[in-house]
PDB file of C-alpha atoms and ligand atoms in Angstrom:
ATOM      1  CA  MET X  29      -0.380  -0.300  -0.331  1.00  0.00           C
ATOM      2  CA  ILE X  30       1.269   2.784  -0.991  1.00  0.00           C
ATOM      3  CA  ILE X  31       1.086   6.237   1.486  1.00  0.00           C
ATOM      4  CA  SER X  32       1.661   9.658   1.201  1.00  0.00           C
ATOM      5  CA  LYS X  33       0.137  13.307   2.973  1.00  0.00           C
ATOM      6  CA  HIS X  34      -0.006  15.251  -0.323  1.00  0.00           C
ATOM      7  CA  ILE X  35      -2.538  16.085  -2.555  1.00  0.00           C
ATOM      8  CA  ALA X  36      -0.189  16.064  -5.760  1.00  0.00           C
ATOM      9  CA  ASP X  37       1.095  12.047  -5.038  1.00  0.00           C
ATOM     10  CA  ILE X  38      -2.134  11.338  -5.212  1.00  0.00           C
ATOM     11  CA  THR X  39      -3.534  12.892  -8.077  1.00  0.00           C
ATOM     12  CA  SER X  40      -0.517  11.736  -9.901  1.00  0.00           C
ATOM     13  CA  ILE X  41      -0.979   8.130  -9.210  1.00  0.00           C
ATOM     14  CA  ILE X  42      -4.567   8.126  -9.003  1.00  0.00           C
ATOM     15  CA  GLU X  43      -4.708   9.524 -13.154  1.00  0.00           C
ATOM     16  CA  ASN X  44      -1.464   7.181 -13.793  1.00  0.00           C
ATOM     17  CA  GLN X  45      -3.391   4.183 -13.007  1.00  0.00           C
ATOM     18  CA  ARG X  46      -6.697   6.102 -14.187  1.00  0.00           C
ATOM     19  CA  ASN X  47      -4.485   6.072 -17.174  1.00  0.00           C
ATOM     20  CA  SER X  48      -4.392   2.631 -17.745  1.00  0.00           C
ATOM     21  CA  GLY X  49      -7.913   2.697 -17.900  1.00  0.00           C
ATOM     22  CA  ARG X  50      -8.607   1.059 -14.035  1.00  0.00           C
ATOM     23  CA  LYS X  51     -11.186   1.684 -12.225  1.00  0.00           C
ATOM     24  CA  ILE X  52     -10.879   3.445  -8.451  1.00  0.00           C
ATOM     25  CA  GLY X  53     -12.924   2.948  -5.790  1.00  0.00           C
ATOM     26  CA  PHE X  54     -12.979   4.982  -2.529  1.00  0.00           C
ATOM     27  CA  VAL X  55     -13.431   4.458   0.534  1.00  0.00           C
ATOM     28  CA  PRO X  56     -13.380   8.050   2.942  1.00  0.00           C
ATOM     29  CA  THR X  57     -13.082   7.496   6.403  1.00  0.00           C
ATOM     30  CA  MET X  58     -11.940   9.299  10.167  1.00  0.00           C
ATOM     31  CA  GLY X  59      -9.707   6.398  10.955  1.00  0.00           C
ATOM     32  CA  ALA X  60     -10.384   4.556  13.996  1.00  0.00           C
ATOM     33  CA  LEU X  61     -11.556   1.634  11.968  1.00  0.00           C
ATOM     34  CA  HIS X  62     -13.265  -2.653  12.420  1.00  0.00           C
ATOM     35  CA  GLU X  63     -14.565  -4.398  10.717  1.00  0.00           C
ATOM     36  CA  GLY X  64     -17.168  -2.310   8.708  1.00  0.00           C
ATOM     37  CA  HIS X  65     -15.298  -0.128   7.450  1.00  0.00           C
ATOM     38  CA  ILE X  66     -13.489  -2.913   5.705  1.00  0.00           C
ATOM     39  CA  SER X  67     -15.664  -4.558   4.417  1.00  0.00           C
ATOM     40  CA  LEU X  68     -15.991  -1.213   2.834  1.00  0.00           C
ATOM     41  CA  ILE X  69     -12.515  -2.444   1.118  1.00  0.00           C
ATOM     42  CA  SER X  70     -13.517  -5.365   0.647  1.00  0.00           C
ATOM     43  CA  LYS X  71     -16.397  -4.261  -1.808  1.00  0.00           C
ATOM     44  CA  SER X  72     -13.660  -1.627  -3.691  1.00  0.00           C
ATOM     45  CA  VAL X  73     -10.852  -4.191  -3.787  1.00  0.00           C
ATOM     46  CA  GLN X  74     -14.190  -7.106  -5.501  1.00  0.00           C
ATOM     47  CA  GLU X  75     -15.346  -5.078  -7.579  1.00  0.00           C
ATOM     48  CA  THR X  76     -12.910  -1.982  -8.666  1.00  0.00           C
ATOM     49  CA  ASP X  77      -9.236  -2.703  -9.854  1.00  0.00           C
ATOM     50  CA  PHE X  78      -7.584   0.154  -7.744  1.00  0.00           C
ATOM     51  CA  THR X  79      -8.951   1.338  -3.626  1.00  0.00           C
ATOM     52  CA  VAL X  80      -7.729   4.678  -2.168  1.00  0.00           C
ATOM     53  CA  SER X  81      -8.578   4.648   1.546  1.00  0.00           C
ATOM     54  CA  SER X  82      -8.698   7.821   3.399  1.00  0.00           C
ATOM     55  CA  ILE X  83      -9.223   8.931   7.096  1.00  0.00           C
ATOM     56  CA  PHE X  84      -9.115  13.030   8.079  1.00  0.00           C
ATOM     57  CA  VAL X  85     -10.827  13.734  11.673  1.00  0.00           C
ATOM     58  CA  ASN X  86     -12.829  16.586   9.773  1.00  0.00           C
ATOM     59  CA  PRO X  87     -13.835  19.236  12.743  1.00  0.00           C
ATOM     60  CA  ALA X  88     -15.814  20.895  10.067  1.00  0.00           C
ATOM     61  CA  GLN X  89     -18.454  17.599  10.716  1.00  0.00           C
ATOM     62  CA  PHE X  90     -18.223  17.796  14.794  1.00  0.00           C
ATOM     63  CA  ASN X  91     -20.460  20.850  16.275  1.00  0.00           C
ATOM     64  CA  ASN X  92     -19.710  19.066  20.029  1.00  0.00           C
ATOM     65  CA  LYS X  93     -15.943  20.399  21.046  1.00  0.00           C
ATOM     66  CA  ALA X  94     -15.291  17.849  22.827  1.00  0.00           C
ATOM     67  CA  ASP X  95     -16.321  14.712  20.622  1.00  0.00           C
ATOM     68  CA  LEU X  96     -14.237  15.794  18.240  1.00  0.00           C
ATOM     69  CA  ASP X  97     -11.450  16.333  21.016  1.00  0.00           C
ATOM     70  CA  LYS X  98     -12.195  12.348  22.165  1.00  0.00           C
ATOM     71  CA  TYR X  99     -12.772  10.899  18.545  1.00  0.00           C
ATOM     72  CA  PRO X 100     -10.380   8.068  18.773  1.00  0.00           C
ATOM     73  CA  VAL X 101      -7.084   7.981  16.619  1.00  0.00           C
ATOM     74  CA  THR X 102      -5.298   4.754  16.302  1.00  0.00           C
ATOM     75  CA  THR X 103      -3.430   5.072  12.396  1.00  0.00           C
ATOM     76  CA  GLY X 104      -0.452   2.809  13.428  1.00  0.00           C
ATOM     77  CA  LYS X 105      -3.250  -0.228  13.459  1.00  0.00           C
ATOM     78  CA  ASP X 106      -5.495   1.511  11.311  1.00  0.00           C
ATOM     79  CA  ILE X 107      -2.385   1.291   8.167  1.00  0.00           C
ATOM     80  CA  GLU X 108      -2.155  -1.909   8.866  1.00  0.00           C
ATOM     81  CA  MET X 109      -6.062  -3.973   8.441  1.00  0.00           C
ATOM     82  CA  LEU X 110      -6.184  -1.361   5.962  1.00  0.00           C
ATOM     83  CA  GLU X 111      -2.564  -2.949   4.187  1.00  0.00           C
ATOM     84  CA  ALA X 112      -4.262  -6.760   5.718  1.00  0.00           C
ATOM     85  CA  ALA X 113      -7.503  -5.897   3.147  1.00  0.00           C
ATOM     86  CA  GLY X 114      -5.770  -5.087  -0.021  1.00  0.00           C
ATOM     87  CA  CYS X 115      -5.927  -1.638   0.013  1.00  0.00           C
ATOM     88  CA  ASP X 116      -3.607   0.183  -2.139  1.00  0.00           C
ATOM     89  CA  LEU X 117      -3.537   3.873  -1.522  1.00  0.00           C
ATOM     90  CA  LEU X 118      -3.710   5.821   1.606  1.00  0.00           C
ATOM     91  CA  PHE X 119      -4.283   9.260   1.773  1.00  0.00           C
ATOM     92  CA  LEU X 120      -3.139  11.080   4.859  1.00  0.00           C
ATOM     93  CA  PRO X 121      -3.681  14.531   4.826  1.00  0.00           C
ATOM     94  CA  SER X 122      -3.456  17.160   7.637  1.00  0.00           C
ATOM     95  CA  ALA X 123      -5.661  20.170   7.919  1.00  0.00           C
ATOM     96  CA  ASP X 124      -3.906  22.382   5.698  1.00  0.00           C
ATOM     97  CA  GLU X 125      -3.852  20.374   3.375  1.00  0.00           C
ATOM     98  CA  ILE X 126      -7.583  19.802   3.098  1.00  0.00           C
ATOM     99  CA  TYR X 127      -8.640  23.616   4.047  1.00  0.00           C
ATOM    100  CA  PRO X 128      -5.488  25.479   2.767  1.00  0.00           C
ATOM    101  CA  ALA X 129      -5.711  30.090   3.712  1.00  0.00           C
ATOM    102  CA  ASP X 130      -8.008  30.258   0.244  1.00  0.00           C
ATOM    103  CA  PHE X 131     -10.476  27.610   1.509  1.00  0.00           C
ATOM    104  CA  GLN X 132     -14.131  27.993   0.041  1.00  0.00           C
ATOM    105  CA  LYS X 133     -16.583  27.513   1.495  1.00  0.00           C
ATOM    106  CA  LYS X 134     -19.370  26.472  -0.277  1.00  0.00           C
ATOM    107  CA  GLN X 135     -23.338  25.779   1.270  1.00  0.00           C
ATOM    108  CA  TYR X 136     -25.551  22.862  -0.159  1.00  0.00           C
ATOM    109  CA  ASP X 137     -28.829  22.974  -0.674  1.00  0.00           C
ATOM    110  CA  VAL X 138     -29.634  18.840   0.941  1.00  0.00           C
ATOM    111  CA  GLY X 139     -33.326  20.382   1.670  1.00  0.00           C
ATOM    112  CA  TYR X 140     -35.443  18.505   3.970  1.00  0.00           C
ATOM    113  CA  LEU X 141     -32.331  15.675   4.968  1.00  0.00           C
ATOM    114  CA  GLU X 142     -30.327  19.084   6.827  1.00  0.00           C
ATOM    115  CA  THR X 143     -33.415  19.035   9.327  1.00  0.00           C
ATOM    116  CA  ILE X 144     -35.226  15.416   9.613  1.00  0.00           C
ATOM    117  CA  LEU X 145     -33.089  13.113  13.193  1.00  0.00           C
ATOM    118  CA  GLU X 146     -29.001  13.669  13.152  1.00  0.00           C
ATOM    119  CA  GLY X 147     -30.125  17.512  11.298  1.00  0.00           C
ATOM    120  CA  LYS X 148     -31.681  18.036  13.561  1.00  0.00           C
ATOM    121  CA  TYR X 149     -29.227  17.496  16.602  1.00  0.00           C
ATOM    122  CA  ARG X 150     -26.137  18.151  15.010  1.00  0.00           C
ATOM    123  CA  THR X 151     -26.410  21.362  13.834  1.00  0.00           C
ATOM    124  CA  GLY X 152     -24.546  22.011  10.153  1.00  0.00           C
ATOM    125  CA  HIS X 153     -22.777  18.398  10.370  1.00  0.00           C
ATOM    126  CA  PHE X 154     -24.477  17.430   7.353  1.00  0.00           C
ATOM    127  CA  GLN X 155     -22.943  20.385   6.015  1.00  0.00           C
ATOM    128  CA  GLY X 156     -19.263  19.987   7.512  1.00  0.00           C
ATOM    129  CA  VAL X 157     -19.525  16.276   5.880  1.00  0.00           C
ATOM    130  CA  CYS X 158     -20.424  17.519   1.919  1.00  0.00           C
ATOM    131  CA  GLN X 159     -17.599  19.636   2.716  1.00  0.00           C
ATOM    132  CA  VAL X 160     -14.994  17.402   3.253  1.00  0.00           C
ATOM    133  CA  VAL X 161     -16.493  14.726   0.892  1.00  0.00           C
ATOM    134  CA  ASP X 162     -16.771  17.299  -1.641  1.00  0.00           C
ATOM    135  CA  ARG X 163     -13.154  18.409  -0.987  1.00  0.00           C
ATOM    136  CA  LEU X 164     -11.644  14.812  -1.579  1.00  0.00           C
ATOM    137  CA  LEU X 165     -13.808  14.254  -5.032  1.00  0.00           C
ATOM    138  CA  SER X 166     -12.039  16.539  -6.370  1.00  0.00           C
ATOM    139  CA  ILE X 167      -9.053  15.258  -5.022  1.00  0.00           C
ATOM    140  CA  ILE X 168      -9.923  11.589  -5.350  1.00  0.00           C
ATOM    141  CA  HIS X 169     -11.498  11.291  -9.371  1.00  0.00           C
ATOM    142  CA  CYS X 170     -12.973   7.749  -8.613  1.00  0.00           C
ATOM    143  CA  ASP X 171     -15.661   5.707  -9.849  1.00  0.00           C
ATOM    144  CA  VAL X 172     -17.714   4.959  -6.997  1.00  0.00           C
ATOM    145  CA  LEU X 173     -17.901   4.991  -3.859  1.00  0.00           C
ATOM    146  CA  PHE X 174     -18.059   2.653  -0.577  1.00  0.00           C
ATOM    147  CA  LEU X 175     -19.573   4.343   2.701  1.00  0.00           C
ATOM    148  CA  GLY X 176     -21.878   2.195   4.616  1.00  0.00           C
ATOM    149  CA  GLN X 177     -25.076   1.695   5.459  1.00  0.00           C
ATOM    150  CA  LYS X 178     -24.993   1.722   9.338  1.00  0.00           C
ATOM    151  CA  ASP X 179     -25.032   5.959   8.559  1.00  0.00           C
ATOM    152  CA  TYR X 180     -27.777   6.319   6.037  1.00  0.00           C
ATOM    153  CA  GLN X 181     -28.902  10.050   6.292  1.00  0.00           C
ATOM    154  CA  GLN X 182     -25.285  10.510   5.462  1.00  0.00           C
ATOM    155  CA  CYS X 183     -25.714   8.389   2.778  1.00  0.00           C
ATOM    156  CA  MET X 184     -28.828  10.392   0.717  1.00  0.00           C
ATOM    157  CA  VAL X 185     -26.867  13.653   2.209  1.00  0.00           C
ATOM    158  CA  ILE X 186     -23.609  12.678   0.565  1.00  0.00           C
ATOM    159  CA  ALA X 187     -25.762  11.342  -2.954  1.00  0.00           C
ATOM    160  CA  ARG X 188     -27.145  14.591  -2.950  1.00  0.00           C
ATOM    161  CA  MET X 189     -24.351  16.915  -2.732  1.00  0.00           C
ATOM    162  CA  ILE X 190     -23.370  13.941  -5.734  1.00  0.00           C
ATOM    163  CA  GLU X 191     -26.216  15.115  -7.738  1.00  0.00           C
ATOM    164  CA  LEU X 192     -25.541  18.405  -6.464  1.00  0.00           C
ATOM    165  CA  THR X 193     -21.736  18.917  -8.510  1.00  0.00           C
ATOM    166  CA  GLY X 194     -21.855  16.193 -10.880  1.00  0.00           C
ATOM    167  CA  TYR X 195     -19.723  14.203  -9.834  1.00  0.00           C
ATOM    168  CA  PRO X 196     -19.097  10.976 -12.129  1.00  0.00           C
ATOM    169  CA  LEU X 197     -19.551   8.842  -9.897  1.00  0.00           C
ATOM    170  CA  LYS X 198     -21.174   5.698  -8.325  1.00  0.00           C
ATOM    171  CA  LEU X 199     -22.378   5.578  -5.193  1.00  0.00           C
ATOM    172  CA  ASN X 200     -22.020   2.186  -3.289  1.00  0.00           C
ATOM    173  CA  ILE X 201     -23.952   1.565  -0.006  1.00  0.00           C
ATOM    174  CA  VAL X 202     -22.372  -1.465   2.126  1.00  0.00           C
ATOM    175  CA  PRO X 203     -24.532  -3.233   4.811  1.00  0.00           C
ATOM    176  CA  THR X 204     -23.804  -2.367   8.713  1.00  0.00           C
ATOM    177  CA  VAL X 205     -21.711  -5.217   9.746  1.00  0.00           C
ATOM    178  CA  ARG X 206     -22.383  -6.450  13.503  1.00  0.00           C
ATOM    179  CA  GLU X 207     -20.975  -7.668  16.453  1.00  0.00           C
ATOM    180  CA  ASN X 208     -22.064 -10.799  17.856  1.00  0.00           C
ATOM    181  CA  SER X 209     -24.903  -9.131  20.133  1.00  0.00           C
ATOM    182  CA  GLY X 210     -26.081  -7.714  16.618  1.00  0.00           C
ATOM    183  CA  LEU X 211     -24.479  -3.928  17.497  1.00  0.00           C
ATOM    184  CA  ALA X 212     -23.154  -1.976  15.024  1.00  0.00           C
ATOM    185  CA  MET X 213     -20.060  -1.672  14.632  1.00  0.00           C
ATOM    186  CA  SER X 214     -19.057   2.153  15.535  1.00  0.00           C
ATOM    187  CA  SER X 215     -16.036   4.131  15.875  1.00  0.00           C
ATOM    188  CA  ARG X 216     -17.418   5.473  19.198  1.00  0.00           C
ATOM    189  CA  ASN X 217     -17.527   2.031  20.199  1.00  0.00           C
ATOM    190  CA  MET X 218     -13.668   2.209  21.181  1.00  0.00           C
ATOM    191  CA  ARG X 219     -15.129   4.823  24.329  1.00  0.00           C
ATOM    192  CA  LEU X 220     -17.711   2.228  25.632  1.00  0.00           C
ATOM    193  CA  SER X 221     -17.028  -1.275  28.458  1.00  0.00           C
ATOM    194  CA  ALA X 222     -18.008  -4.808  28.219  1.00  0.00           C
ATOM    195  CA  THR X 223     -20.927  -4.048  30.226  1.00  0.00           C
ATOM    196  CA  GLU X 224     -21.659  -0.511  28.028  1.00  0.00           C
ATOM    197  CA  LYS X 225     -20.969  -2.672  25.082  1.00  0.00           C
ATOM    198  CA  GLU X 226     -23.882  -5.977  26.178  1.00  0.00           C
ATOM    199  CA  THR X 227     -26.134  -2.463  27.271  1.00  0.00           C
ATOM    200  CA  ALA X 228     -25.201  -0.981  23.659  1.00  0.00           C
ATOM    201  CA  ALA X 229     -26.578  -4.085  22.282  1.00  0.00           C
ATOM    202  CA  GLU X 230     -30.805  -3.291  23.068  1.00  0.00           C
ATOM    203  CA  ILE X 231     -30.277  -0.779  20.636  1.00  0.00           C
ATOM    204  CA  TYR X 232     -30.055  -3.401  17.102  1.00  0.00           C
ATOM    205  CA  GLN X 233     -32.652  -5.270  20.559  1.00  0.00           C
ATOM    206  CA  THR X 234     -35.431  -2.262  19.448  1.00  0.00           C
ATOM    207  CA  LEU X 235     -34.261  -2.266  15.539  1.00  0.00           C
ATOM    208  CA  GLU X 236     -35.522  -5.903  15.967  1.00  0.00           C
ATOM    209  CA  ILE X 237     -38.805  -5.326  17.735  1.00  0.00           C
ATOM    210  CA  LEU X 238     -39.743  -1.672  16.146  1.00  0.00           C
ATOM    211  CA  LYS X 239     -39.433  -5.106  13.349  1.00  0.00           C
ATOM    212  CA  LYS X 240     -41.561  -7.506  14.613  1.00  0.00           C
ATOM    213  CA  ASN X 241     -44.673  -5.040  15.486  1.00  0.00           C
ATOM    214  CA  LEU X 242     -44.849  -3.061  12.984  1.00  0.00           C
ATOM    215  CA  LYS X 243     -48.460  -3.439  11.280  1.00  0.00           C
ATOM    216  CA  LYS X 244     -50.028  -1.603   8.815  1.00  0.00           C
ATOM    217  CA  GLY X 245     -52.422   1.819  10.617  1.00  0.00           C
ATOM    218  CA  ALA X 246     -51.214   3.789  13.071  1.00  0.00           C
ATOM    219  CA  LEU X 247     -46.757   3.453  13.871  1.00  0.00           C
ATOM    220  CA  ASN X 248     -47.040   6.404  17.315  1.00  0.00           C
ATOM    221  CA  GLU X 249     -47.841   3.633  19.535  1.00  0.00           C
ATOM    222  CA  LEU X 250     -44.783   1.438  18.415  1.00  0.00           C
ATOM    223  CA  LYS X 251     -42.134   4.562  17.890  1.00  0.00           C
ATOM    224  CA  GLN X 252     -42.776   5.718  21.818  1.00  0.00           C
ATOM    225  CA  LYS X 253     -42.746   1.373  22.558  1.00  0.00           C
ATOM    226  CA  GLY X 254     -39.088   1.622  21.078  1.00  0.00           C
ATOM    227  CA  PHE X 255     -38.679   5.207  22.931  1.00  0.00           C
ATOM    228  CA  ASP X 256     -39.615   3.864  26.213  1.00  0.00           C
ATOM    229  CA  TYR X 257     -37.423   0.428  25.685  1.00  0.00           C
ATOM    230  CA  LEU X 258     -34.335   1.666  25.823  1.00  0.00           C
ATOM    231  CA  THR X 259     -35.033   4.182  28.141  1.00  0.00           C
ATOM    232  CA  ASN X 260     -35.844   1.277  30.709  1.00  0.00           C
ATOM    233  CA  LYS X 261     -32.866   0.562  29.721  1.00  0.00           C
ATOM    234  CA  GLY X 262     -30.750   3.188  30.753  1.00  0.00           C
ATOM    235  CA  PHE X 263     -30.575   5.263  27.238  1.00  0.00           C
ATOM    236  CA  GLU X 264     -30.680   8.931  26.829  1.00  0.00           C
ATOM    237  CA  VAL X 265     -32.597   8.357  24.172  1.00  0.00           C
ATOM    238  CA  ASP X 266     -33.394  11.061  21.096  1.00  0.00           C
ATOM    239  CA  TYR X 267     -35.379   9.518  18.993  1.00  0.00           C
ATOM    240  CA  VAL X 268     -36.503   7.096  17.720  1.00  0.00           C
ATOM    241  CA  GLU X 269     -37.853   7.062  14.222  1.00  0.00           C
ATOM    242  CA  LEU X 270     -40.486   5.105  11.966  1.00  0.00           C
ATOM    243  CA  THR X 271     -39.425   7.120   7.749  1.00  0.00           C
ATOM    244  CA  ASP X 272     -39.973   5.737   4.237  1.00  0.00           C
ATOM    245  CA  ASP X 273     -36.730   4.862   2.510  1.00  0.00           C
ATOM    246  CA  ARG X 274     -36.197   8.466   1.631  1.00  0.00           C
ATOM    247  CA  LEU X 275     -36.518   9.310   5.588  1.00  0.00           C
ATOM    248  CA  ARG X 276     -39.495  11.138   5.547  1.00  0.00           C
ATOM    249  CA  GLU X 277     -41.334  10.290   8.360  1.00  0.00           C
ATOM    250  CA  LEU X 278     -44.123   7.534   8.814  1.00  0.00           C
ATOM    251  CA  ASN X 279     -47.061   8.203  10.974  1.00  0.00           C
ATOM    252  CA  ASP X 280     -49.570   5.989  10.081  1.00  0.00           C
ATOM    253  CA  TRP X 281     -47.851   2.779   7.342  1.00  0.00           C
ATOM    254  CA  ASP X 282     -50.499   1.858   4.262  1.00  0.00           C
ATOM    255  CA  GLY X 283     -48.540  -1.319   4.572  1.00  0.00           C
ATOM    256  CA  GLU X 284     -46.798  -1.432   1.855  1.00  0.00           C
ATOM    257  CA  LEU X 285     -43.928   1.175   1.506  1.00  0.00           C
ATOM    258  CA  ASN X 286     -40.533   0.287   2.659  1.00  0.00           C
ATOM    259  CA  VAL X 287     -39.881   0.680   6.103  1.00  0.00           C
ATOM    260  CA  VAL X 288     -36.298   2.312   7.661  1.00  0.00           C
ATOM    261  CA  ALA X 289     -36.391   2.201  11.530  1.00  0.00           C
ATOM    262  CA  LEU X 290     -33.865   4.715  12.910  1.00  0.00           C
ATOM    263  CA  ILE X 291     -32.743   5.624  15.973  1.00  0.00           C
ATOM    264  CA  ALA X 292     -29.639   7.084  18.527  1.00  0.00           C
ATOM    265  CA  ALA X 293     -29.683   7.293  21.379  1.00  0.00           C
ATOM    266  CA  SER X 294     -26.096   7.996  23.616  1.00  0.00           C
ATOM    267  CA  LEU X 295     -25.598   5.370  26.878  1.00  0.00           C
ATOM    268  CA  ASN X 296     -23.495   7.653  29.144  1.00  0.00           C
ATOM    269  CA  ASN X 297     -23.126  10.390  27.289  1.00  0.00           C
ATOM    270  CA  ILE X 298     -21.171   8.126  24.154  1.00  0.00           C
ATOM    271  CA  ARG X 299     -24.337   9.227  21.610  1.00  0.00           C
ATOM    272  CA  LEU X 300     -24.687   6.051  19.730  1.00  0.00           C
ATOM    273  CA  ILE X 301     -26.850   5.395  15.693  1.00  0.00           C
ATOM    274  CA  ASP X 302     -28.130   2.548  14.350  1.00  0.00           C
ATOM    275  CA  ASN X 303     -30.799   1.225  11.461  1.00  0.00           C
ATOM    276  CA  MET X 304     -32.076  -1.171  10.211  1.00  0.00           C
ATOM    277  CA  THR X 305     -34.830  -1.721   7.319  1.00  0.00           C
ATOM    278  CA  ILE X 306     -37.876  -3.689   8.548  1.00  0.00           C
ATOM    279  CA  HIS X 307     -40.215  -3.753   5.894  1.00  0.00           C
TER     280      HIS X 307
HETATM  281  O1  PAF J 591     -18.709   8.645   8.159  1.00  0.00           O
HETATM  282  C1  PAF J 591     -17.540   9.026   7.999  1.00  0.00           C
HETATM  283  O2  PAF J 591     -16.756   8.475   8.737  1.00  0.00           O
HETATM  284  C2  PAF J 591     -17.400  10.389   7.593  1.00  0.00           C
HETATM  285  O3  PAF J 591     -18.441  10.939   7.882  1.00  0.00           O
HETATM  286  C3  PAF J 591     -17.014  10.862   6.254  1.00  0.00           C
HETATM  287  C4  PAF J 591     -17.569  10.372   5.415  1.00  0.00           C
HETATM  288  C5  PAF J 591     -15.097  10.565   6.508  1.00  0.00           C
HETATM  289  C6  PAF J 591     -16.176  11.899   6.503  1.00  0.00           C
HETATM  290  O4  PAF J 591     -15.954  13.154   6.891  1.00  0.00           O
END
């Protein structure tokens, strides 16, 4: 695996690959890698000819400074994992490389996606995500961008940003990887103690409860049931929501539409999110 901190090296390596007719896959990350990230790398290795990844903890997407300060950094181990998974090129930029002094901030019109669910609880977060992914895609000319379904709303926001900016690429959304307990893999899980990790698996149990109890008609009672279940397990719940596959809130279900269940809840101040397509 080639590792570089510099845009000039990265663009020239990628252009050489493109000129040789190779299909480029890209997996952006903020490091603290786990099996979920590795499944994205493996998918790219399977489906493209040259896999690029990046590690950059993007300050612009943290609405909470304490959260940024606590974000785990495990670069040495990340490099080993990427190498073992068959990644070809790693971009490891400094903040100055991504946001130079003359960097022009854009505003992305992602519509309702910005004010619902995660957007509601993390003001400015999705503008920060669009900003960094746009910047990365302007450097890494890929054919396929791989993102994890764990961040369902992020996938939709980035799809919209790609539509707005016109990058000629395909978005490949890869299913969530879970621990045996059902807990969705996340870099934040590193902050959980062994007991907290066990409790955190209740988020998955709640998604299963929502799936099992989904019935045609009014949904408020079911959402409340999920909310109460998690509250009783010691979580501070931001939302337990049921939506269609475009994340539009569902209060009444016709028995036909695809339904996505989404949860955000904190355990001892560690905020976790998860989702599941339940119909
Ligand atoms: O999902 C993430 O790790 C980040 O939001 C991303 C897409 C790498 C942008 O910083």
